[in-house]
Short mmCIF file of C-alpha atoms (C1' of nucleotides) in Angstrom, two decimals:
data_model
loop_
_atom_site.label_atom_id
_atom_site.label_comp_id
_atom_site.label_asym_id
_atom_site.label_seq_id
_atom_site.Cartn_x
_atom_site.Cartn_y
_atom_site.Cartn_z
CA UNK J 207 9.63 -7.78 1.47
CA UNK J 208 10.14 -10.78 0.85
CA UNK J 209 8.10 -13.33 2.48
CA UNK J 210 9.65 -13.63 6.66
CA UNK J 211 8.44 -16.88 6.92
CA UNK J 212 10.62 -17.63 4.07
CA UNK J 213 13.59 -16.24 5.19
CA UNK J 214 13.48 -16.94 8.79
CA UNK J 215 13.63 -21.02 8.03
CA UNK J 216 15.53 -21.20 5.19
CA UNK J 217 18.11 -17.71 4.83
CA UNK J 218 20.55 -19.72 2.80
CA UNK J 219 18.17 -21.04 0.20
CA UNK J 220 16.60 -17.11 -0.35
CA UNK J 221 20.51 -16.22 -0.06
CA UNK J 222 21.36 -18.45 -3.05
CA UNK J 223 18.24 -17.41 -4.83
CA UNK J 224 19.27 -13.42 -5.06
CA UNK J 225 22.70 -14.27 -5.42
CA UNK J 226 21.09 -15.17 -9.38
CA UNK J 227 20.18 -11.41 -9.44
CA UNK J 228 23.96 -10.75 -7.68
CA UNK J 229 23.06 -9.27 -4.62
CA UNK J 230 25.00 -10.42 -1.57
CA UNK J 231 22.79 -11.30 1.83
CA UNK J 232 24.68 -11.01 4.43
CA UNK J 233 23.12 -13.96 5.78
CA UNK J 234 25.94 -14.98 9.40
CA UNK J 235 24.73 -11.47 9.86
CA UNK J 236 20.95 -12.16 9.87
CA UNK J 237 20.55 -15.35 11.20
CA UNK J 238 22.34 -14.00 14.62
CA UNK J 239 19.94 -10.93 15.42
CA UNK J 240 17.02 -12.81 13.56
CA UNK J 241 18.16 -15.10 16.98
CA UNK J 242 18.62 -12.16 19.36
CA UNK J 243 15.63 -10.95 18.60
CA UNK J 244 13.44 -14.05 19.11
CA UNK J 245 15.22 -14.14 22.97
CA UNK J 246 14.46 -11.30 23.43
CA UNK J 247 11.04 -11.08 22.33
CA UNK J 248 9.95 -13.89 24.97
CA UNK J 249 11.75 -12.51 27.45
CA UNK J 250 9.64 -9.44 26.80
CA UNK J 251 6.25 -10.55 26.89
CA UNK J 252 7.09 -12.65 30.36
CA UNK J 253 7.70 -9.12 31.47
CA UNK J 254 5.16 -7.61 30.06
CA UNK J 255 3.37 -10.84 31.50
CA UNK J 256 4.25 -9.86 34.41
CA UNK J 257 3.44 -6.38 34.69
CA UNK J 258 -0.42 -7.54 33.51
CA UNK J 259 -1.02 -9.52 36.01
CA UNK J 260 0.63 -7.14 38.87
CA UNK J 261 -1.04 -4.44 37.85
CA UNK J 262 -4.18 -6.50 37.66
CA UNK J 263 -3.65 -7.42 41.13
CA UNK J 264 -3.53 -3.40 42.39
CA UNK J 265 -6.52 -2.56 40.72
CA UNK J 266 -8.19 -5.76 42.74
CA UNK J 267 -6.77 -4.64 45.85
CA UNK J 268 -7.50 -1.18 45.91
CA UNK J 269 -11.55 -2.06 45.29
CA UNK J 270 -11.19 -4.18 47.89
CA UNK J 271 -9.94 -1.87 50.12
CA UNK J 272 -7.26 -4.53 51.70
CA UNK J 273 -4.87 -3.62 53.24
CA UNK J 274 -2.68 -0.70 52.48
CA UNK J 275 -0.22 -2.80 53.39
CA UNK J 276 -0.08 -5.39 50.69
CA UNK J 277 -0.83 -2.60 47.49
CA UNK J 278 2.39 -1.00 48.96
CA UNK J 279 4.32 -3.83 48.37
CA UNK J 280 2.83 -5.04 45.31
CA UNK J 281 3.73 -1.60 43.98
CA UNK J 282 7.55 -1.63 44.80
CA UNK J 283 7.62 -4.51 43.02
CA UNK J 284 5.82 -3.66 40.42
CA UNK J 285 8.27 -0.39 39.90
CA UNK J 286 10.76 -2.41 40.01
CA UNK J 287 9.99 -4.30 37.09
CA UNK J 288 8.48 -1.14 35.18
CA UNK J 289 12.57 -0.51 35.35
CA UNK J 290 13.04 -3.39 33.93
CA UNK J 291 10.14 -3.67 31.44
CA UNK J 292 11.16 -0.53 29.83
CA UNK J 293 15.58 -1.51 28.82
CA UNK J 294 13.34 -4.97 27.29
CA UNK J 295 11.32 -2.65 25.39
CA UNK J 296 14.40 -0.32 24.67
CA UNK J 297 16.70 -3.36 23.07
CA UNK J 298 13.95 -4.89 21.28
CA UNK J 299 12.80 -1.60 19.26
CA UNK J 300 16.81 -0.70 18.23
CA UNK J 301 17.02 -4.61 17.12
CA UNK J 302 13.86 -5.21 15.67
CA UNK J 303 14.29 -1.22 13.62
CA UNK J 304 17.54 -3.23 12.30
CA UNK J 305 15.45 -6.18 11.14
CA UNK J 306 13.06 -4.32 8.84
CA UNK J 307 15.50 -1.53 7.86
CA UNK J 308 17.25 -4.95 6.40
CA UNK J 309 15.29 -6.77 4.79
CA UNK J 310 13.62 -3.80 3.29
CA UNK J 311 16.89 -2.93 1.21
CA UNK J 312 16.33 -7.52 0.44
CA UNK J 313 14.70 -7.59 -3.87
CA UNK J 314 12.17 -10.17 -4.51
CA UNK J 315 12.64 -13.92 -5.22
CA UNK J 316 12.66 -14.30 -9.74
CA UNK J 317 10.26 -16.54 -10.62
CA UNK J 318 12.14 -20.12 -12.21
CA UNK J 319 11.56 -18.82 -15.65
CA UNK J 320 13.49 -15.92 -14.96
CA UNK J 321 17.10 -16.48 -17.34
CA UNK J 322 20.87 -16.25 -15.70
CA UNK J 323 23.06 -13.58 -16.69
CA UNK J 324 23.63 -10.26 -15.08
CA UNK J 325 24.04 -7.88 -18.14
CA UNK J 326 21.61 -6.99 -20.73
CA UNK J 327 22.92 -9.49 -23.79
CA UNK J 328 21.68 -12.39 -21.17
CA UNK J 329 18.21 -11.31 -21.80
CA UNK J 330 16.27 -13.02 -24.05
CA UNK J 331 14.58 -12.36 -27.01
CA UNK J 332 10.91 -13.77 -27.49
CA UNK J 333 8.84 -11.88 -30.02
CA UNK J 334 9.25 -10.33 -33.16
CA UNK J 335 6.78 -8.05 -34.38
CA UNK J 336 5.98 -5.80 -37.58
CA UNK J 337 8.78 -5.31 -40.23
CA UNK J 338 12.19 -2.39 -39.44
CA UNK J 339 11.70 -0.07 -42.15
CA UNK J 340 14.33 -0.52 -44.39
CA UNK J 341 15.27 3.23 -45.73
CA UNK J 342 16.33 4.34 -49.34
CA UNK J 343 18.02 6.86 -47.50
CA UNK J 344 20.04 7.53 -44.55
CA UNK J 345 17.39 8.11 -42.10
CA UNK J 346 17.14 11.41 -39.65
CA UNK J 347 17.00 10.63 -36.17
CA UNK J 348 14.07 12.64 -33.81
CA UNK J 349 15.98 15.11 -33.24
CA UNK J 350 16.33 16.15 -36.71
CA UNK J 351 12.62 15.64 -37.58
CA UNK J 352 11.73 17.36 -34.48
CA UNK J 353 13.82 21.05 -36.91
CA UNK J 354 12.12 20.47 -39.29
CA UNK J 355 9.20 20.37 -37.90
CA UNK J 356 10.19 22.91 -35.33
CA UNK J 357 8.35 21.25 -32.06
CA UNK J 358 11.02 20.17 -30.64
CA UNK J 359 12.85 22.49 -28.61
CA UNK J 360 15.83 21.91 -26.60
CA UNK J 361 17.60 24.86 -26.30
CA UNK J 362 14.19 26.27 -25.34
CA UNK J 363 14.26 23.68 -22.62
CA UNK J 364 17.96 24.63 -21.21
CA UNK J 365 17.50 27.74 -20.37
CA UNK J 366 14.10 27.27 -18.80
CA UNK J 367 15.87 24.68 -16.68
CA UNK J 368 18.35 22.30 -17.90
CA UNK J 369 19.85 19.76 -19.40
CA UNK J 370 17.41 16.90 -19.95
CA UNK J 371 13.94 18.88 -20.88
CA UNK J 372 12.60 19.22 -23.73
CA UNK J 373 9.99 22.59 -25.22
CA UNK J 374 7.20 20.54 -27.84
CA UNK J 375 5.27 22.80 -29.76
CA UNK J 376 2.48 22.91 -31.96
CA UNK J 377 1.45 19.50 -33.76
CA UNK J 378 4.71 17.92 -31.96
CA UNK J 379 2.72 19.70 -28.92
CA UNK J 380 -0.46 18.68 -29.76
CA UNK J 381 0.44 14.75 -31.42
CA UNK J 382 1.96 14.57 -27.55
CA UNK J 383 -1.52 15.02 -26.81
CA UNK J 384 -3.42 12.48 -28.58
CA UNK J 385 -0.77 9.76 -28.13
CA UNK J 386 -2.05 9.92 -24.83
CA UNK J 387 -5.45 9.86 -25.04
CA UNK J 388 -5.36 7.84 -27.66
CA UNK J 389 -3.73 4.59 -24.94
CA UNK J 390 -6.15 5.94 -22.48
CA UNK J 391 -9.08 5.21 -24.88
CA UNK J 392 -7.60 2.37 -25.64
CA UNK J 393 -6.63 -0.33 -22.21
CA UNK J 394 -10.27 1.92 -21.32
CA UNK J 395 -12.39 0.72 -24.12
CA UNK J 396 -10.59 -2.69 -25.33
CA UNK J 397 -9.76 -3.76 -21.89
CA UNK J 398 -11.91 -2.64 -19.73
CA UNK J 399 -8.99 -0.71 -17.19
CA UNK J 400 -10.68 1.29 -14.79
CA UNK J 401 -8.90 5.15 -15.78
CA UNK J 402 -7.46 6.69 -12.77
CA UNK J 403 -6.43 10.04 -11.74
CA UNK J 404 -3.84 10.58 -9.59
CA UNK J 405 -1.04 12.77 -7.24
CA UNK J 406 1.58 13.50 -8.88
CA UNK J 407 3.39 14.25 -5.56
CA UNK J 408 3.93 11.34 -3.04
CA UNK J 409 4.84 9.89 0.61
CA UNK J 410 7.99 8.49 1.46
CA UNK J 411 5.67 6.16 2.46
CA UNK J 412 4.09 5.17 -0.93
CA UNK J 413 7.39 4.63 -2.30
CA UNK J 414 8.57 2.09 -0.08
CA UNK J 415 5.34 0.59 -0.36
CA UNK J 416 6.19 0.24 -4.01
CA UNK J 417 9.28 -0.46 -3.49
CA UNK J 418 11.85 2.65 -4.93
CA UNK J 419 12.70 3.89 -1.78
CA UNK J 420 14.98 2.66 0.75
CA UNK J 421 17.54 1.91 -1.95
CA UNK J 422 16.72 4.22 -4.38
CA UNK J 423 15.98 7.85 -3.04
CA UNK J 424 19.00 8.99 -5.04
CA UNK J 425 16.97 8.26 -8.61
CA UNK J 426 14.24 11.04 -7.16
CA UNK J 427 13.08 14.41 -6.79
CA UNK J 428 12.67 15.50 -4.02
CA UNK J 429 10.24 18.05 -2.63
CA UNK J 430 11.79 19.76 0.29
CA UNK J 431 12.41 20.67 3.27
CA UNK J 432 8.94 22.35 4.08
CA UNK J 433 7.18 18.70 2.79
CA UNK J 434 8.58 15.49 2.69
CA UNK J 435 7.02 14.23 -1.01
CA UNK J 436 8.57 13.40 -3.91
CA UNK J 437 7.44 14.13 -7.65
CA UNK J 438 6.87 10.30 -8.92
CA UNK J 439 8.88 8.22 -10.99
CA UNK J 440 5.54 6.71 -12.53
CA UNK J 441 2.47 6.42 -11.93
CA UNK J 442 2.55 2.54 -10.68
CA UNK J 443 3.75 4.30 -6.78
CA UNK J 444 0.09 6.33 -6.72
CA UNK J 445 -1.98 3.99 -9.13
CA UNK J 446 -0.66 0.55 -6.90
CA UNK J 447 -1.01 2.72 -3.28
CA UNK J 448 -4.79 2.67 -3.93
CA UNK J 449 -4.62 -1.76 -2.54
CA UNK J 450 -2.29 -0.03 0.45
CA UNK J 451 -3.41 -0.98 3.72
CA UNK J 452 -6.75 -2.62 1.79
CA UNK J 453 -9.17 -5.67 1.74
CA UNK J 454 -10.28 -6.90 -1.43
CA UNK J 455 -13.16 -9.74 -1.86
CA UNK J 456 -12.22 -12.11 -3.49
CA UNK J 457 -15.40 -10.02 -6.15
CA UNK J 458 -13.90 -7.13 -7.52
CA UNK J 459 -10.47 -8.56 -8.00
CA UNK J 460 -8.59 -8.62 -10.52
CA UNK J 461 -8.26 -4.40 -10.44
CA UNK J 462 -6.82 -2.95 -13.86
CA UNK J 463 -6.54 0.67 -13.79
CA UNK J 464 -4.66 2.53 -16.32
CA UNK J 465 -3.99 6.27 -15.29
CA UNK J 466 -1.74 8.61 -17.81
CA UNK J 467 1.13 11.13 -15.51
CA UNK J 468 4.29 13.15 -15.84
CA UNK J 469 7.07 11.19 -14.51
CA UNK J 470 9.95 12.71 -13.18
CA UNK J 471 13.66 10.93 -12.66
CA UNK J 472 17.06 12.48 -11.41
CA UNK J 473 18.51 9.87 -13.79
CA UNK J 474 21.07 10.32 -11.53
CA UNK J 475 24.54 8.21 -12.75
CA UNK J 476 23.33 7.96 -16.07
CA UNK J 477 26.17 10.92 -17.13
CA UNK J 478 26.90 10.45 -20.95
CA UNK J 479 23.77 8.02 -21.79
CA UNK J 480 21.60 8.69 -24.10
CA UNK J 481 22.06 12.71 -23.96
CA UNK J 482 20.47 13.26 -27.09
CA UNK J 483 17.34 13.78 -27.76
CA UNK J 484 14.13 12.22 -25.95
CA UNK J 485 15.09 9.25 -24.85
CA UNK J 486 16.13 10.30 -21.76
CA UNK J 487 14.53 13.26 -19.88
CA UNK J 488 14.24 14.28 -16.39
CA UNK J 489 9.94 14.68 -17.13
CA UNK J 490 8.51 12.56 -19.72
CA UNK J 491 4.92 11.18 -20.11
CA UNK J 492 3.30 8.09 -19.49
CA UNK J 493 0.24 5.96 -19.49
CA UNK J 494 0.25 2.92 -16.79
CA UNK J 495 -1.52 0.27 -16.53
CA UNK J 496 -1.39 -1.56 -12.61
CA UNK J 497 -2.88 -5.15 -12.12
CA UNK J 498 -4.44 -5.68 -8.70
CA UNK J 499 -5.56 -10.43 -8.78
CA UNK J 500 -5.75 -13.15 -6.37
CA UNK J 501 -1.83 -15.03 -6.38
CA UNK J 502 -3.10 -17.58 -8.31
CA UNK J 503 -3.78 -15.69 -11.29
CA UNK J 504 -0.84 -13.06 -11.44
CA UNK J 505 1.33 -14.95 -13.94
CA UNK J 506 -1.81 -15.19 -17.01
CA UNK J 507 -2.64 -11.30 -15.78
CA UNK J 508 0.91 -10.69 -16.65
CA UNK J 509 0.67 -12.32 -20.51
CA UNK J 510 -2.33 -9.96 -20.93
CA UNK J 511 -1.28 -7.29 -19.69
CA UNK J 512 2.32 -7.16 -21.78
CA UNK J 513 0.01 -8.11 -24.75
CA UNK J 514 -1.90 -5.12 -24.04
CA UNK J 515 0.86 -3.42 -24.09
CA UNK J 516 1.80 -4.80 -27.62
CA UNK J 517 -1.27 -3.78 -28.81
CA UNK J 518 -0.45 -0.12 -28.41
CA UNK J 519 2.59 -0.34 -30.97
CA UNK J 520 0.26 -2.85 -33.30
CA UNK J 521 -2.18 0.33 -33.12
CA UNK J 522 0.82 2.52 -33.77
CA UNK J 523 2.27 -0.06 -36.10
CA UNK J 524 5.54 0.22 -34.60
CA UNK J 525 8.21 -2.66 -34.73
CA UNK J 526 8.63 -3.64 -32.08
CA UNK J 527 9.85 -7.14 -29.70
CA UNK J 528 9.74 -8.73 -26.51
CA UNK J 529 12.27 -9.32 -23.89
CA UNK J 530 12.65 -11.55 -20.94
CA UNK J 531 15.24 -9.66 -18.73
CA UNK J 532 17.78 -11.90 -16.80
CA UNK J 533 17.68 -11.88 -13.56
CA UNK J 534 20.13 -9.18 -13.27
CA UNK J 535 18.40 -6.53 -15.22
CA UNK J 536 15.64 -7.36 -13.87
CA UNK J 537 14.53 -4.22 -10.58
CA UNK J 538 14.81 -4.78 -7.67
CA UNK J 539 10.65 -5.44 -6.54
CA UNK J 540 10.32 -7.87 -9.44
CA UNK J 541 9.48 -11.58 -10.24
CA UNK J 542 10.01 -11.38 -13.57
CA UNK J 543 9.77 -8.95 -16.55
CA UNK J 544 8.71 -8.42 -19.48
CA UNK J 545 10.98 -5.17 -21.85
CA UNK J 546 8.82 -3.84 -25.33
CA UNK J 547 11.16 -2.75 -27.68
CA UNK J 548 10.71 -0.23 -30.51
CA UNK J 549 12.71 0.19 -33.43
CA UNK J 550 14.87 3.25 -33.55
CA UNK J 551 15.64 3.62 -37.35
CA UNK J 552 18.75 6.07 -36.65
CA UNK J 553 20.13 3.96 -33.63
CA UNK J 554 19.51 0.71 -36.04
CA UNK J 555 18.24 -1.05 -32.90
CA UNK J 556 15.84 -1.81 -30.24
CA UNK J 557 15.05 0.43 -26.97
CA UNK J 558 13.13 -0.34 -24.28
CA UNK J 559 9.09 1.70 -24.82
CA UNK J 560 7.10 -0.75 -21.52
CA UNK J 561 8.57 -2.14 -19.02
CA UNK J 562 5.70 -5.16 -17.34
CA UNK J 563 6.78 -6.10 -14.46
CA UNK J 564 5.16 -9.20 -12.09
CA UNK J 565 5.50 -8.45 -8.21
CA UNK J 566 3.61 -11.12 -7.01
CA UNK J 567 3.15 -10.46 -3.54
CA UNK J 568 6.49 -8.16 -2.83
CA UNK J 569 4.55 -4.87 -3.18
CA UNK J 570 1.95 -6.19 -1.25
CA UNK J 571 3.92 -6.55 1.64
CA UNK J 572 5.46 -3.21 2.40
CA UNK J 573 1.92 -1.88 1.04
CA UNK J 574 -0.21 -4.32 2.98
CA UNK J 575 -2.89 -5.48 0.54
CA UNK J 576 -4.43 -8.16 0.89
CA UNK J 577 -7.33 -9.42 -0.12
CA UNK J 578 -10.12 -12.17 1.55
CA UNK J 579 -11.44 -15.14 -0.40
CA UNK J 580 -14.73 -14.64 1.56
CA UNK J 581 -16.32 -13.53 4.21
CA UNK J 582 -14.77 -16.41 6.33
CA UNK J 583 -11.50 -17.26 5.37
CA UNK J 584 -8.23 -15.04 6.07
CA UNK J 585 -7.09 -12.10 4.38
CA UNK J 586 -4.25 -13.11 2.42
CA UNK J 587 -2.08 -10.85 0.26
CA UNK J 588 -3.39 -9.42 -3.53
CA UNK J 589 0.10 -9.66 -6.16
CA UNK J 590 0.07 -6.31 -7.38
CA UNK J 591 1.49 -5.57 -11.91
CA UNK J 592 1.81 -3.14 -13.87
CA UNK J 593 3.32 -1.81 -16.87
CA UNK J 594 4.08 0.82 -19.08
CA UNK J 595 0.96 0.83 -21.69
CA UNK J 596 3.28 3.07 -22.56
CA UNK J 597 6.21 5.71 -22.55
CA UNK J 598 4.70 8.42 -24.43
CA UNK J 599 7.14 10.29 -25.12
CA UNK J 600 9.60 7.71 -26.49
CA UNK J 601 5.58 6.77 -28.21
CA UNK J 602 6.48 10.12 -30.51
CA UNK J 603 9.75 9.98 -31.30
CA UNK J 604 9.88 6.69 -32.63
CA UNK J 605 6.72 7.88 -34.85
CA UNK J 606 8.61 10.00 -36.41
CA UNK J 607 11.91 8.23 -37.04
CA UNK J 608 10.12 4.96 -38.13
CA UNK J 609 7.40 6.75 -40.01
CA UNK J 610 9.60 9.83 -42.44
CA UNK J 611 10.34 9.77 -46.04
CA UNK J 612 13.21 10.43 -47.42
CA UNK J 613 11.58 14.95 -47.16
CA UNK J 614 11.21 14.93 -44.16
CA UNK J 615 7.73 14.59 -43.71
CA UNK J 616 6.24 11.38 -40.97
CA UNK J 617 2.50 9.85 -41.59
CA UNK J 618 0.39 9.01 -38.89
CA UNK J 619 -1.64 6.23 -37.86
CA UNK J 620 -4.86 6.20 -38.90
CA UNK J 621 -5.65 5.52 -34.92
CA UNK J 622 -4.19 8.75 -33.91
CA UNK J 623 -6.24 10.80 -37.10
CA UNK J 624 -9.03 11.45 -34.93
CA UNK J 625 -7.23 12.92 -32.12
CA UNK J 626 -5.91 15.41 -35.52
CA UNK J 627 -8.88 16.91 -36.39
CA UNK J 628 -7.50 14.47 -39.68
CA UNK J 629 -4.39 15.43 -39.88
CA UNK J 630 -2.68 12.31 -42.07
CA UNK J 631 0.81 13.79 -42.46
CA UNK J 632 3.38 16.02 -40.85
CA UNK J 633 6.51 18.26 -42.09
CA UNK J 634 8.40 21.72 -41.61
CA UNK J 635 5.37 24.05 -41.31
CA UNK J 636 2.22 21.21 -42.29
CA UNK J 637 0.64 19.66 -40.04
CA UNK J 638 -0.41 23.06 -38.39
CA UNK J 639 -4.13 24.29 -37.46
CA UNK J 640 -3.63 27.72 -39.38
CA UNK J 641 -1.03 27.80 -41.88
CA UNK J 642 0.19 31.18 -40.83
CA UNK J 643 0.41 30.25 -37.37
"C1'" G O 1187 -3.46 31.98 6.37
"C1'" G O 1188 -7.53 32.68 10.62
"C1'" A O 1189 -11.31 29.99 14.72
"C1'" G O 1190 -13.44 25.30 15.89
"C1'" A O 1191 -15.14 19.89 16.11
"C1'" G O 1192 -13.20 15.45 15.47
"C1'" A O 1193 -10.23 10.35 14.17
"C1'" U O 1194 -12.64 3.63 18.05
"C1'" G O 1195 -13.48 -3.29 15.39
"C1'" G O 1196 -15.98 -4.14 7.74
"C1'" C O 1197 -19.69 0.03 8.35
"C1'" U O 1198 -22.36 3.12 12.12
"C1'" G O 1199 -21.58 4.41 17.08
"C1'" A O 1200 -21.17 4.08 22.90
"C1'" G O 1201 -16.73 4.17 26.16
"C1'" U O 1202 -13.23 10.30 30.72
"C1'" G O 1203 -7.77 5.88 34.49
"C1'" G O 1204 -7.93 -1.01 36.57
"C1'" U O 1205 -11.39 -8.98 33.60
"C1'" C O 1206 -12.49 -2.79 27.47
"C1'" G O 1207 -10.31 -6.29 22.15
"C1'" A O 1208 -13.75 -2.44 23.26
"C1'" A O 1209 -21.50 -1.67 25.01
"C1'" A O 1210 -25.43 -1.21 20.69
"C1'" G O 1211 -27.37 -1.38 15.98
"C1'" C O 1212 -25.87 -2.96 11.05
"C1'" G O 1213 -23.25 -6.57 7.49
"C1'" C O 1214 -21.58 -11.00 7.18
"C1'" U O 1215 -21.41 -17.15 8.52
"C1'" C O 1216 -23.44 -21.42 10.33
"C1'" C O 1217 -28.32 -22.70 12.51
"C1'" C O 1218 -33.70 -23.76 13.57
"C1'" C O 1219 -38.28 -22.51 12.75
"C1'" U O 1220 -41.66 -21.35 7.73
"C1'" G O 1221 -44.40 -24.66 1.17
"C1'" C O 1222 -41.26 -20.69 -1.33
"C1'" U O 1223 -40.07 -15.48 -0.46
"C1'" A O 1224 -40.35 -12.08 3.65
"C1'" A O 1225 -40.12 -12.01 9.21
"C1'" G O 1226 -38.66 -14.15 13.42
"C1'" G O 1227 -34.78 -17.32 17.07
"C1'" G O 1228 -30.32 -18.77 18.08
"C1'" A O 1229 -24.93 -19.37 17.87
"C1'" G O 1230 -20.67 -17.20 16.26
"C1'" U O 1231 -17.64 -12.91 13.65
"C1'" A O 1232 -11.03 -7.68 13.84
"C1'" A O 1233 -5.99 -8.58 12.87
"C1'" G O 1234 -0.75 -8.73 13.63
"C1'" G O 1235 3.04 -11.77 16.25
"C1'" G O 1236 5.19 -14.74 20.12
"C1'" U O 1237 5.28 -19.94 21.99
"C1'" G O 1238 3.55 -25.01 21.09
"C1'" C O 1239 4.08 -27.77 16.60
"C1'" U O 1240 8.77 -30.18 13.64
"C1'" U O 1241 5.19 -29.40 10.44
"C1'" U O 1242 -0.30 -25.61 8.85
"C1'" A O 1243 -3.51 -28.30 15.91
"C1'" A O 1244 -5.57 -27.25 20.27
"C1'" G O 1245 -4.18 -24.78 24.38
"C1'" C O 1246 -1.63 -20.11 27.04
"C1'" C O 1247 1.13 -15.20 26.31
"C1'" C O 1248 2.14 -10.25 23.65
"C1'" U O 1249 1.19 -6.01 20.95
"C1'" U O 1250 -2.61 -3.20 18.75
"C1'" C O 1251 -8.51 1.69 19.84
"C1'" G O 1252 -5.30 8.00 13.75
"C1'" A O 1253 1.41 8.03 14.18
"C1'" G O 1254 4.43 8.62 17.72
"C1'" G O 1255 6.70 10.63 22.62
"C1'" G O 1256 5.33 11.30 28.32
"C1'" U O 1257 2.23 10.39 32.66
"C1'" U O 1258 1.07 5.84 36.24
"C1'" C O 1259 1.84 -0.14 39.17
"C1'" G O 1260 -1.85 -0.09 34.67
"C1'" A O 1261 -4.42 4.59 29.59
"C1'" A O 1262 -9.45 3.69 23.84
"C1'" U O 1263 -9.72 7.38 28.44
"C1'" C O 1264 -5.36 12.64 30.86
"C1'" C O 1265 -0.53 15.58 28.94
"C1'" C O 1266 2.76 17.25 24.28
"C1'" U O 1267 4.01 17.07 18.78
"C1'" C O 1268 3.37 15.42 14.65
"C1'" U O 1269 -0.42 13.85 10.50
"C1'" C O 1270 -6.13 13.70 8.93
"C1'" U O 1271 -10.51 14.36 8.20
"C1'" C O 1272 -14.79 17.82 8.43
"C1'" U O 1273 -17.06 22.56 9.47
"C1'" C O 1274 -17.00 27.95 9.48
"C1'" C O 1275 -14.45 33.33 7.66
"C1'" G O 1276 -10.80 34.86 4.37
"C1'" C O 1277 -8.00 33.86 0.06
"C1'" C O 1278 -7.79 31.45 -4.89
"C1'" A O 1279 -7.99 28.01 -10.53
#
RNA sequence: GGAGAGAUGGCUGAGUGGUCGAAAGCGCUCCCCUGCUAAGGGAGUAAGGGUGCUUUAAGCCCUUCGAGGGUUCGAAUCCCUCUCUCUCCGCCA
């Protein structure tokens, strides 16, 4: 949520900033509602004050056993006042709810360094790493490689469930598990993240806290009708909600959390996009980094966080580039987002494999997540950040495509070998634990 | 699934209709005392919002005792619904 004081003070300025995203804020509606709220609240509080004073007087009169007449008059007065109060309260509740709902749909303010632009093409490339493989043959895509290895089965998944799911078998199932374990261990060991295990079903409040609700319910899978729970679209939701309603002490920040979870997305509105293969699935594995910092440190933390995600690609020897997202491409809750894009030989282009965002205090307000410098100071909002470190499914397919040879054999980077019993390469029928299996 | 108990401030925990935003203790902050430390003494210590201000004041006021409704002039306290926690039984990975 945007700072409510800033919004009240300068609604036009906020609207102008949000316009960078292509978001149109109804300033007139807001200003008039806010003015009405203010006057209504003053009146309501005044009524309540009189009610409180009157009730206290009743108590006094009863205690003093004063004349019944005075008591009767007082009670009559209060009954009348109460009727007025009920009406005012109802009007105020309605108005506040409307304003609250309005504020929950406003996206975050953008960082000043976020480039203008509404299209993906306006994103800014900051740097590249690694060598894009120069194949002397026509590289196969991961679907074909997966078939040759007999480890990737889309039709089996569509029988079990439907489109946009996959079944992995044998070495590829193990490879996915190895990648997950490697990423978790890497972030814990190299950067001191605390590994977290979380629920994969979350309630409405958690999703509102991180910003998926109320605007993006159609992107989610809801579990119902008996319970109002949702399958998580990312570990960001449960992990960031660890900070909800919490006041951190300055000494315990920053928090660095890493979690592996499956992610479930309805992919509504992506019809026709990435229909083939593992790029866009309803279910995928992801290792997520989440940080909670004090406000002054989130920018540096953001840079470091991207570095942590990048280091995984370096370890896996996968060529990638770092993009600074433009205004129109930056997510609802984010002030600034870097995407990591990995090279996919079959598509001859870079595709997103990680998204690292600084939310500043936007989520913290929704989550009521605060910190306190020391015992004497007032609590203030924390800053929250997160990034994929990395999307495991896409990592797996990037690995297959980038490290294939003409025969369809795929070599494995050394960092994974301890996770795979020393296997160095995969090919059709090879790389299995038991040759006859 | 069955039976029962509970949810109060950073923590523990009193409080069953009228100065209760809330006793007491712990913790924390400041001060005093004491070569240092320890012990001791004193004071303070919830959050959010409105008004004020036109600048981040004082003061005044409102709200909040798990959440939401209700009864009442008045609710932490009584009633209803929900959520969560705990204990016992059953079942179960």
